[in-house]
C-alpha cells in the first residue's frame, strides 16, 4: 500500500509503509519532457544527500531512452535510479 501525491507534471511522490521514498517519472523519455533536467537535478541531489533512502524510478520509453541509460551509467546513478 502506498500514498501517492502529485509533485510536478509527470512526477509523483510515493510514500510506502517501509518508509522508502520514491520519486517516479512516468512518461515518454524525451528531452522535451525534461528528462535531461531531471537526471541532472537528481545527480546533484544525490551528491548532496547521499544515503537518504530515496530513489528515482523512470517509467516509459522514447527516443532518448539510450541516452538516458548512458547518462545513468556514466554518472554511476544505478544504485539510486531504477
Short mmCIF file of C-alpha atoms in Angstrom, two decimals, residues 10-69:
data_model
loop_
_atom_site.label_atom_id
_atom_site.label_comp_id
_atom_site.label_asym_id
_atom_site.label_seq_id
_atom_site.Cartn_x
_atom_site.Cartn_y
_atom_site.Cartn_z
CA UNK A 10 4.78 13.65 -14.86
CA UNK A 11 6.28 13.22 -11.38
CA UNK A 12 4.73 11.73 -8.26
CA UNK A 13 5.92 11.31 -4.69
CA UNK A 14 5.17 7.86 -3.28
CA UNK A 15 5.44 7.11 0.42
CA UNK A 16 5.45 3.41 1.18
CA UNK A 17 4.92 1.72 4.51
CA UNK A 18 8.56 0.65 4.66
CA UNK A 19 9.48 4.37 4.71
CA UNK A 20 11.44 4.08 1.47
CA UNK A 21 10.66 7.08 -0.69
CA UNK A 22 10.45 7.01 -4.47
CA UNK A 23 10.25 9.82 -6.98
CA UNK A 24 8.51 8.47 -10.08
CA UNK A 25 8.75 9.85 -13.61
CA UNK A 26 6.11 8.31 -15.85
CA UNK A 27 6.07 9.42 -19.46
CA UNK A 28 7.87 9.47 -22.75
CA UNK A 29 11.66 9.50 -22.32
CA UNK A 30 12.34 12.66 -24.31
CA UNK A 31 14.24 15.87 -23.64
CA UNK A 32 11.13 17.91 -24.45
CA UNK A 33 9.62 16.29 -21.33
CA UNK A 34 12.60 17.46 -19.27
CA UNK A 35 14.24 14.09 -18.66
CA UNK A 36 17.70 15.64 -19.11
CA UNK A 37 16.97 18.29 -16.48
CA UNK A 38 15.53 15.70 -14.13
CA UNK A 39 18.60 13.46 -14.36
CA UNK A 40 20.97 16.39 -13.89
CA UNK A 41 19.00 17.57 -10.85
CA UNK A 42 18.95 14.03 -9.45
CA UNK A 43 22.72 13.74 -9.87
CA UNK A 44 23.17 16.97 -7.88
CA UNK A 45 20.63 15.92 -5.24
CA UNK A 46 22.29 12.54 -4.82
CA UNK A 47 25.74 14.08 -4.41
CA UNK A 48 24.46 16.35 -1.63
CA UNK A 49 22.05 13.97 0.12
CA UNK A 50 23.70 10.55 -0.14
CA UNK A 51 22.12 7.58 1.63
CA UNK A 52 18.76 9.29 2.16
CA UNK A 53 16.77 6.15 1.29
CA UNK A 54 15.24 7.85 -1.76
CA UNK A 55 15.30 6.54 -5.31
CA UNK A 56 14.20 7.82 -8.70
CA UNK A 57 12.05 5.46 -10.76
CA UNK A 58 11.78 6.10 -14.51
CA UNK A 59 8.80 4.57 -16.32
CA UNK A 60 8.45 4.85 -20.07
CA UNK A 61 10.17 4.60 -23.42
CA UNK A 62 11.11 7.11 -26.04
CA UNK A 63 13.74 8.49 -28.40
CA UNK A 64 16.13 9.43 -25.57
CA UNK A 65 15.99 6.08 -23.79
CA UNK A 66 19.54 5.03 -24.76
CA UNK A 67 20.91 8.48 -23.92
CA UNK A 68 19.20 8.18 -20.53
CA UNK A 69 20.75 4.76 -19.84
#
